[in-house]
Structure formats: C-alpha cells, structure tokens
Short mmCIF file of C-alpha atoms in Angstrom, two decimals:
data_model
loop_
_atom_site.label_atom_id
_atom_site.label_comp_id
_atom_site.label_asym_id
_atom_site.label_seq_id
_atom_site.Cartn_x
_atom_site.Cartn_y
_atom_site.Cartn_z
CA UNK A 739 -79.32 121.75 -42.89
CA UNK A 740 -79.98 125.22 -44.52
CA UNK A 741 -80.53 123.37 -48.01
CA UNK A 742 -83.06 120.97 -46.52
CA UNK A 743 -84.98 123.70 -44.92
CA UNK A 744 -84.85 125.51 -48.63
CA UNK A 745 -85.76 122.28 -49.90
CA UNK A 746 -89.20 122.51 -47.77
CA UNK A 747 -89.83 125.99 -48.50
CA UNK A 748 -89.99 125.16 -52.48
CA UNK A 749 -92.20 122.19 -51.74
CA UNK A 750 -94.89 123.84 -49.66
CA UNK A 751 -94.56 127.22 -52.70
CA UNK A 752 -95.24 124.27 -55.42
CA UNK A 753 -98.22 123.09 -53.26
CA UNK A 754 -99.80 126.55 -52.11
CA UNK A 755 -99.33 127.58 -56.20
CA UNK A 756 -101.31 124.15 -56.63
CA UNK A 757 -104.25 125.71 -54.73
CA UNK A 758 -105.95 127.50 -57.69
CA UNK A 759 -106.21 125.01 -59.75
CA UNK A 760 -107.80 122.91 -56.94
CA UNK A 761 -109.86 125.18 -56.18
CA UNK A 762 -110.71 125.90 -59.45
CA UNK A 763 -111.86 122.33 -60.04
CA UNK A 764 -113.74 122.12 -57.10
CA UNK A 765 -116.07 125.13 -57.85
CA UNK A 766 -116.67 123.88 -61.76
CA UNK A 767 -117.69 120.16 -60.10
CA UNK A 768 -119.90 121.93 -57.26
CA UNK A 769 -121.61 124.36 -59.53
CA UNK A 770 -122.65 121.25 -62.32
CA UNK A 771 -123.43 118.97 -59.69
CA UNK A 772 -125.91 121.03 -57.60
CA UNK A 773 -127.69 122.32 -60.97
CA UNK A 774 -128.49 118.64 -61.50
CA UNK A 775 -131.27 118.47 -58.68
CA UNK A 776 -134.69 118.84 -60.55
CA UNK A 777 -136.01 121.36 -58.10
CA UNK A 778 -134.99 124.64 -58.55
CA UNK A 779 -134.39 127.29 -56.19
CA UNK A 780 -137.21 129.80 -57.23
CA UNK A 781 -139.46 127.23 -56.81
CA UNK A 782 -138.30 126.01 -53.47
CA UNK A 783 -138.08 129.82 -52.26
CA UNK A 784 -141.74 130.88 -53.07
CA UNK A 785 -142.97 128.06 -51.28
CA UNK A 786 -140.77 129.02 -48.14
CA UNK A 787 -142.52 132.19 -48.79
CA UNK A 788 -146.00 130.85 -48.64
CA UNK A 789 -146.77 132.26 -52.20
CA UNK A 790 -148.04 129.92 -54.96
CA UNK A 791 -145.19 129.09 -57.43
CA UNK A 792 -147.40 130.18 -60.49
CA UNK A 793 -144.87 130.43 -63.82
CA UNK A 794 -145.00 134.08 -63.67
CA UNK A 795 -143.81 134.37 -60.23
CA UNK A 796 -141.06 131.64 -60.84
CA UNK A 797 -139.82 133.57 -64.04
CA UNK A 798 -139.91 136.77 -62.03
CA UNK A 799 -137.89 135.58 -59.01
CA UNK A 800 -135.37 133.49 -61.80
CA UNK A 801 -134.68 137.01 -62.72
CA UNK A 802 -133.97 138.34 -59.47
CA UNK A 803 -131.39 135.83 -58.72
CA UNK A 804 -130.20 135.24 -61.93
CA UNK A 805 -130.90 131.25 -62.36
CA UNK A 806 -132.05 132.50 -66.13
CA UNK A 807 -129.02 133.41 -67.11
CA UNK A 808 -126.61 130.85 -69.20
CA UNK A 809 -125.05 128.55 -67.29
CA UNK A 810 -121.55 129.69 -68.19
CA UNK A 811 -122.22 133.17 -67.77
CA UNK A 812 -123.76 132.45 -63.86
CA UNK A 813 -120.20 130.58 -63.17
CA UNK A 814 -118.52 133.43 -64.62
CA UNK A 815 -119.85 135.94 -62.48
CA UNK A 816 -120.02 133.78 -59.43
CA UNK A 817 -115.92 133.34 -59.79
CA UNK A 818 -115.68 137.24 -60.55
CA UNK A 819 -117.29 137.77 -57.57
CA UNK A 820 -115.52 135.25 -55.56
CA UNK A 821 -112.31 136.87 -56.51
CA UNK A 822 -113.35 140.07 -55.36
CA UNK A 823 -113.85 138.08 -52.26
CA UNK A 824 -117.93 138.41 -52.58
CA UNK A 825 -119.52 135.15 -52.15
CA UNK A 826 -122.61 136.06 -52.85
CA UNK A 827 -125.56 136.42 -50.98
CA UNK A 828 -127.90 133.53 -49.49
CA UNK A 829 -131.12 133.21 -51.60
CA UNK A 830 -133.43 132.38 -48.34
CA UNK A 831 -131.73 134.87 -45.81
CA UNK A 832 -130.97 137.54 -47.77
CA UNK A 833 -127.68 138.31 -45.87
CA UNK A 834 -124.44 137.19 -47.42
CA UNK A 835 -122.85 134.02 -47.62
CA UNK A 836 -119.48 134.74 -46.33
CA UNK A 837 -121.04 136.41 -43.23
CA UNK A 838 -123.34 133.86 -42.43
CA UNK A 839 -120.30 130.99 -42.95
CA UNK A 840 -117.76 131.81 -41.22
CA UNK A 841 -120.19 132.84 -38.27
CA UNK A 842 -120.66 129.09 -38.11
CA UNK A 843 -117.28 128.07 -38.49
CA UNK A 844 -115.60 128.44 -35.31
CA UNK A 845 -118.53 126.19 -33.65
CA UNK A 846 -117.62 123.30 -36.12
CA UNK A 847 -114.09 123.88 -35.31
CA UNK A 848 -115.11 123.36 -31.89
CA UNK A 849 -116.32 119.92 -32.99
CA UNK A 850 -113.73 118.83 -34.98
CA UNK A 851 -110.86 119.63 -32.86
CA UNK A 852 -112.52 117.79 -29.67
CA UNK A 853 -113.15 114.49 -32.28
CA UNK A 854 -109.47 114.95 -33.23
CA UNK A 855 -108.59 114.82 -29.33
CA UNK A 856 -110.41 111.90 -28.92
CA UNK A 857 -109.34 110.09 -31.65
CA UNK A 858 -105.97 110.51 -30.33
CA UNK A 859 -106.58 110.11 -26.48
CA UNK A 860 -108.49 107.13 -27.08
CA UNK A 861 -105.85 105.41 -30.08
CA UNK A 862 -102.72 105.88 -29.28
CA UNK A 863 -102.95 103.94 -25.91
CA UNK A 864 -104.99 101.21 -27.12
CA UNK A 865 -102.64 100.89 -30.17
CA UNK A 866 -99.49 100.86 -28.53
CA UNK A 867 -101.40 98.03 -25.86
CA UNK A 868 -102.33 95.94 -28.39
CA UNK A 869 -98.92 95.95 -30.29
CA UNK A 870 -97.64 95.07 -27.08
CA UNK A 871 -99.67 92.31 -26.46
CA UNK A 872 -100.18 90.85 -29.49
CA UNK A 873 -102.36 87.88 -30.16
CA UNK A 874 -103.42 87.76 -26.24
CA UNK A 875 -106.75 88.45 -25.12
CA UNK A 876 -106.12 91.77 -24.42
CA UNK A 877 -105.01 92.48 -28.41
CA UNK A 878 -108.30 90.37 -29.56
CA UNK A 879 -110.86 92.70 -27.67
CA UNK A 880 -109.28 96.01 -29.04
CA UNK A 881 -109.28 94.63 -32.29
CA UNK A 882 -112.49 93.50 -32.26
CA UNK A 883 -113.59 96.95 -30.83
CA UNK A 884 -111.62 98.72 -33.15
CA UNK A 885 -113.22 96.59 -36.17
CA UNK A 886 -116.90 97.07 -34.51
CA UNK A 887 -116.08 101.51 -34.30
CA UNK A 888 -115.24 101.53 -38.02
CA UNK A 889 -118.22 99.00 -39.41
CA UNK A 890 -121.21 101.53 -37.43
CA UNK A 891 -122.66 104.25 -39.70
CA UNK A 892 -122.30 107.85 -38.29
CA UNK A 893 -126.06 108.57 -38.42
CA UNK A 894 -127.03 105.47 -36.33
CA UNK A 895 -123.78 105.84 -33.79
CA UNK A 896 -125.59 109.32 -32.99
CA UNK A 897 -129.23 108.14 -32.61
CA UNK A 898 -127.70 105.07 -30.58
CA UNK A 899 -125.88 107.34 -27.98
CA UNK A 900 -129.05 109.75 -27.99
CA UNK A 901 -131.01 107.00 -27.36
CA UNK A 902 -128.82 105.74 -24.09
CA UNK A 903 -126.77 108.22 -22.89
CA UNK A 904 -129.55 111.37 -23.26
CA UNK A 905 -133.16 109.91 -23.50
CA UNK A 906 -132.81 106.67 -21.22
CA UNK A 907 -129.76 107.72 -18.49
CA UNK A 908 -130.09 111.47 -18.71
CA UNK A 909 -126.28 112.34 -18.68
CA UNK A 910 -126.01 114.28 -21.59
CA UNK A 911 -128.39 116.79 -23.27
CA UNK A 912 -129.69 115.54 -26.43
CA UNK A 913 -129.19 118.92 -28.72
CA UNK A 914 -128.07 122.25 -29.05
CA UNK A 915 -124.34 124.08 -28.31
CA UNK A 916 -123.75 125.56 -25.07
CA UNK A 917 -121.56 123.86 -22.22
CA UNK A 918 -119.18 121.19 -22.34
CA UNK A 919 -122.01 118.47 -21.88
CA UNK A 920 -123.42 119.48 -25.25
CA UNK A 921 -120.06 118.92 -27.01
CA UNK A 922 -119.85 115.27 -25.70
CA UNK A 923 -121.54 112.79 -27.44
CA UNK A 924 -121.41 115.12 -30.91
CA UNK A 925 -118.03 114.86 -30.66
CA UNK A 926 -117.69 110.99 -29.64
CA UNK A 927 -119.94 110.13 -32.50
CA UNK A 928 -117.91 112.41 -35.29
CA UNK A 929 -114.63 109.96 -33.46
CA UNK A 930 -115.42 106.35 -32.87
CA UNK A 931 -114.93 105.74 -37.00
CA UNK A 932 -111.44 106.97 -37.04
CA UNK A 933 -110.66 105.83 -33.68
CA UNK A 934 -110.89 102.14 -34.74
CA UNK A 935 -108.43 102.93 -37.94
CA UNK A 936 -106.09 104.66 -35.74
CA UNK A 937 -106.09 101.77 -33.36
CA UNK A 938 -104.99 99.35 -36.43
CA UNK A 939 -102.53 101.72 -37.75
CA UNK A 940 -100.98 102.21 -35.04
CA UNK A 941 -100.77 98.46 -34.22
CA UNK A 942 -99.39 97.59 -37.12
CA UNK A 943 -96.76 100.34 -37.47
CA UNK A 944 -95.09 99.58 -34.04
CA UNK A 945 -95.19 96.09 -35.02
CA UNK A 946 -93.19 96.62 -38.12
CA UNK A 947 -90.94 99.12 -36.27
CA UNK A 948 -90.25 96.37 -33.38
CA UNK A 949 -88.55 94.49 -35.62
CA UNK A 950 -86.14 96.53 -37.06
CA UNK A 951 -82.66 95.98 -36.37
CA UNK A 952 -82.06 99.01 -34.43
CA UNK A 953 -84.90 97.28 -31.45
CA UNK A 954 -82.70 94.26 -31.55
CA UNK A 955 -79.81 96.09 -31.37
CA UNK A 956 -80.92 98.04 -28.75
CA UNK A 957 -82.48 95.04 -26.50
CA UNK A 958 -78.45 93.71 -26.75
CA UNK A 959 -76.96 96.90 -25.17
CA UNK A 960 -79.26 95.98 -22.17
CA UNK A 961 -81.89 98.79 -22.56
CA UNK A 962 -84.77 98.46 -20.88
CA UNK A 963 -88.32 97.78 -22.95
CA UNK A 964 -90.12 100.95 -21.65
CA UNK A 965 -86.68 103.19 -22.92
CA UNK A 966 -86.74 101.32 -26.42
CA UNK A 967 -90.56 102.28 -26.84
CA UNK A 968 -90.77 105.43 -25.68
CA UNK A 969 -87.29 106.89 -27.34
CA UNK A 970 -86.50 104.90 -30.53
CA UNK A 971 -90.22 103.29 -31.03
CA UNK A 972 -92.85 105.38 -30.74
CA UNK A 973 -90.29 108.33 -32.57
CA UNK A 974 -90.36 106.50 -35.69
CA UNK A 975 -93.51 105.33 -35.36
CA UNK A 976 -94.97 108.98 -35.47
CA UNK A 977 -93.69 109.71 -39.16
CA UNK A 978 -96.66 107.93 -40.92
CA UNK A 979 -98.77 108.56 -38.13
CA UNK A 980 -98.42 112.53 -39.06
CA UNK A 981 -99.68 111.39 -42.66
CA UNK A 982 -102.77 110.03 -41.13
CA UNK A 983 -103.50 113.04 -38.79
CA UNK A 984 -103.68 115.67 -41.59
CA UNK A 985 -106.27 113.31 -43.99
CA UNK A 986 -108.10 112.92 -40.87
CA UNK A 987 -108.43 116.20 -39.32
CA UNK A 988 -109.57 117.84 -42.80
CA UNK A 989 -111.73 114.72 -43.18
CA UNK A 990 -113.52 115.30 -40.09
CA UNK A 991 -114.77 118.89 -41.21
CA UNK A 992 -116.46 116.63 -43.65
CA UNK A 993 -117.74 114.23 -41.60
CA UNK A 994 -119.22 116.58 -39.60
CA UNK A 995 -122.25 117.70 -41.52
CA UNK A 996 -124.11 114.42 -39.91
CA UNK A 997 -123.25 114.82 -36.62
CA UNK A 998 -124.39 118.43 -36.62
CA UNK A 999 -127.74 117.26 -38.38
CA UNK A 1000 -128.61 114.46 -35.48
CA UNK A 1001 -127.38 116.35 -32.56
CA UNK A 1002 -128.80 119.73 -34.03
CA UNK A 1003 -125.02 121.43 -33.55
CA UNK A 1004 -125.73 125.02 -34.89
CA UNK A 1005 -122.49 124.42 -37.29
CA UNK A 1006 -121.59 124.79 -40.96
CA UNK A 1007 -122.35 120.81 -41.19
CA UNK A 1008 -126.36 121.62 -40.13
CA UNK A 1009 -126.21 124.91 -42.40
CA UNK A 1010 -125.02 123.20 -45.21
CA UNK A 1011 -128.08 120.37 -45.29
CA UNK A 1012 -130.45 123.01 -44.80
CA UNK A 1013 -129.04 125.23 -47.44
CA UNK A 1014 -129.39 121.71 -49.99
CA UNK A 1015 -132.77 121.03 -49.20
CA UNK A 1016 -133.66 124.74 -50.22
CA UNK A 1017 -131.39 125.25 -53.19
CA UNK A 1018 -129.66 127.96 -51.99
CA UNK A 1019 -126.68 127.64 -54.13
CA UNK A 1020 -124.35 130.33 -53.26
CA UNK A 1021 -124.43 128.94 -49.49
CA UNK A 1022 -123.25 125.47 -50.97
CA UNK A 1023 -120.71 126.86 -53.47
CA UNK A 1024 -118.90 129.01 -50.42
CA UNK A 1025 -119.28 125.87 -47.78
CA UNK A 1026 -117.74 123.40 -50.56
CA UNK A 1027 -114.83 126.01 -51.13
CA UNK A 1028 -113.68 126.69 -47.60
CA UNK A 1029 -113.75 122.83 -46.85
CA UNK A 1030 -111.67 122.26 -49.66
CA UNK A 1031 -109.10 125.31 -48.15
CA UNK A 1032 -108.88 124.07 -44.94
CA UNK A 1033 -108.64 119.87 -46.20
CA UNK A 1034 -105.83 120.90 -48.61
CA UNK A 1035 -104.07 123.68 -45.90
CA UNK A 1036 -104.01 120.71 -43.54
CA UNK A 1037 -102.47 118.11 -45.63
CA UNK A 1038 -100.27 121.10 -46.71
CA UNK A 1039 -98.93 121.26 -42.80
CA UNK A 1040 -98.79 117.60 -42.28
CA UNK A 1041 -96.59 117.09 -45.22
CA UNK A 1042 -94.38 119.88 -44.39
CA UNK A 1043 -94.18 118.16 -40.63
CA UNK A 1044 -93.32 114.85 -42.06
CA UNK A 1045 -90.47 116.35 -44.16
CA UNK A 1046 -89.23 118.01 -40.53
CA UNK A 1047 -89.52 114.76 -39.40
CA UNK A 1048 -88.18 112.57 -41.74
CA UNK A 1049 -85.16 114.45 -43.13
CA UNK A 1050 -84.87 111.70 -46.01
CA UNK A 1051 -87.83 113.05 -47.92
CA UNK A 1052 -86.74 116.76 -47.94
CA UNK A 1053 -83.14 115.05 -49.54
CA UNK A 1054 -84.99 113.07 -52.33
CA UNK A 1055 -86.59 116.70 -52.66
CA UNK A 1056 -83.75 118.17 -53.59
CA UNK A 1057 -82.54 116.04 -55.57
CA UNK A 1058 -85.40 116.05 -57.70
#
C-alpha cells in the first residue's frame, strides 16, 4: 500500500513539473493571438480618454506602455516580470493586474462552484432514474431533456431565463451580485449544458456496470436491488465519473465569461470581455494564465482521486 501511495506522489511531481511548460505555451499563444486584433490599445485608450487619437499622441502613449517595443522584447519583459510575480499593470485603470484579478476571483468562484452543485444535484438522480428505467417513458423524457440542455447556446439560455423568470414573473433579479437570488439563474444558465452530458454519462456508465458479472452474481446471493446499487453500483460507477468532474469544474471557469456578461456578474468572466474590447493586454495575459492554473490544478486533483480510487492505475504506474 505504501508503494502505491509513492507511486501517486511521483505522478502528481511529473505533472506539477509539467506546469511550466504549460504555462509557458499558454502565455506565447495568448500574447500572438491578442496582437492580431487590428486595433491597438493606444488607440482604443485615447478615445476612452476623450482625446483625439492624432499620430503624435498615439506614438507618445505607444511609448508609455511600451507597444513600440519589438515584439520579442515586450514578451520578454512581460515573463520577467511575471516571474517576479508582477503582472503588470492595467492600461485603462492604472492599478495592477494582479490586484484587480484576483479581487474578482472569489465572486466567479462563487459561480462556478454553485453550477458545479447543480450539475451534480440535478444529474446524478436523473441519471441513475433513467438507467433504471431504461427505454420507458420515464428514460425517453430525461433523455430528451438532457439532449434539449446540451443543444441551447449559453448566451440565449441566459436571455431566455431573464426574459421569464426576471422580466415577465419577477422571481429573480435580472443583474448584479448580492443575495442568494442574484446567484440563481447565473448559475442555472453556466449548468444546464453540462447537466444534460452528465445525465448521459451517467446513464450509460451504470448501464455498462449493471451488467457485469459481479451484479449477477450478486442478484444470486439474494441481495436486494437498492443494496447492489447503492454499494457495488454506484462505487464503481464514480471512477470515470471523477474524470468528468475535474474537466468540468475547470471548464466552467471558462464558461463563465458569458454568463457574467448577460447577467452583469461583477466576475473575472465580465472583466475579461471588457478588458478585450479595450486592448488592455496585461489584464488578458494574467486572466488567461490563472485559468489555465486552476483548469490544470483541477485535473491535477481529479487524477490523483481516480488513482485513490482505482488502485489498478497507481499499479500500471509503477510498473511503468
């Protein structure tokens, strides 16, 4: 047991020393992608200002926040600085980056980790139901529903609810952060996508699990149908699930940047469309970096769960 625990330490050093290099390419892509816009920020920031973008002025303020400076050399000291833990500072606010992100962050949190309740309030029972009942009635309408969740865009899911459950019954508010109400239909809209995958998954891995030999083994012994699910079923059943839940809880950090824009959620999501539209590039560069953390530090901990899991994989570990 001591060697398979060993085992899962080296795997989750080789990942974490993977990091860099992920990181790494994820800066180089974001800094050549966001250069590729035709507007540039100078521009964009005198006209915030109010002051006519005349070439001298645009030169002058290129200078300032040295956009006139080889492209090379501009990653180079970005990444020096990022080392060093300095992200910069915003082009339009004037305060820096880091401050300004991880302000936001915990109110995105907020979103994401009521979605990923959802998602699993709302899947695992009608998963397990339609499994259960499979090709009734019951099993048609959750499929169907599940089929219908995944097919809606994001954007017009959240103007849909706005539309019923704020503007026409009046249940919910229809923007802002500040009780529970307010985190309600953000957070169903950021859900319903992944609830109808979960809903599949999860139908189809009980179904496969149901008929392994140990079900039919255990249905001879005389066990009853709700012991078999709950102890030997749904057990198993969790092992790929846990895959699922990691890609879907860093995916949903993502995901949120539309939600936040239609239900104006003060979160990194809303910050980061804002900070596009006026080319502030050191905003985007830190947002695209901590998403990428916390989306490969989540897959990191769902792996290393489904190796506690699933002893099996930590063995062909070590014998690799």
């Amino acid at each position: 047991m001591t060697a398979l625990y060993e085992s899962t330490w080296m795997f989750c050093l080789k990942r974490i020393l993977t990091l860099p290099f992920v990181l790494l390419g994820v800066s180089i892509i974001t800094f050549i992608f966001i250069r590729l816009v035709p507007e540039e920020p100078a521009e964009v920031i005198l006209r915030l200002a109010r002051v006519v973008p005349t070439e001298e002025a645009i030169q002058a303020l290129r200078e300032e926040l040295g956009t006139d400076k080889p492209f090379v050399l501009q990653y180079l000291l970005w990444a020096k600085g990022v080392l060093q833990l300095d992200f910069g500072i915003s082009y339009v606010s004037k305060l820096p980056v880091a401050h300004e992100l991880f302000a936001k962050l915990p109110t995105t949190i907020e979103l994401a980790l009521a979605a990923f309740v959802l998602i699993l309030g709302i899947s695992l029972p009608l998963g397990i139901m339609s499994a259960l009942y499979k090709n009734t009635f019951i099993d048609k309408i959750i499929r169907f529903c599940s089929i219908l969740s995944v097919s809606i865009p994001t954007f017009w899911l959240g103007f849909l609810l706005l539309y019923l459950f704020s503007l026409k019954l009046g249940f919910f508010p229809t923007n802002g952060k500040g009780t529970l109400a307010h985190l309600v239909l953000p957070a169903f809209a950021l859900a319903l996508p992944t609830i109808g995958t979960f809903i599949q998954f999860i139908r189809s891995t009980i179904l496969e699990e149901l008929q392994q030999q140990y079900v039919q083994y255990a249905k001879l012994r005389g066990l009853k149908s709700s012991v078999i699910l709950l102890h030997h079923v749904l057990p198993n059943a969790a092992i790929p699930l846990t895959s699922l839940l990691g890609m879907t809880l860093g995916s949903l950090f993502g995901g949120a940047v539309i939600v936040e824009q239609v239900f104006s959620w003060p979160g990194l999501g809303r910050y980061l469309i804002e900070s596009i539209i006026n080319r502030d590039y050191p905003v985007v560069q830190c947002y695209v970096l901590i998403i990428a953390v916390i989306y490969v530090l989540t897959n990191l901990c769902t792996d290393v769960l489904h190796r506690l899991l699933d002893p099996h994989l930590m063995m062909n570990d070590r014998r690799d």
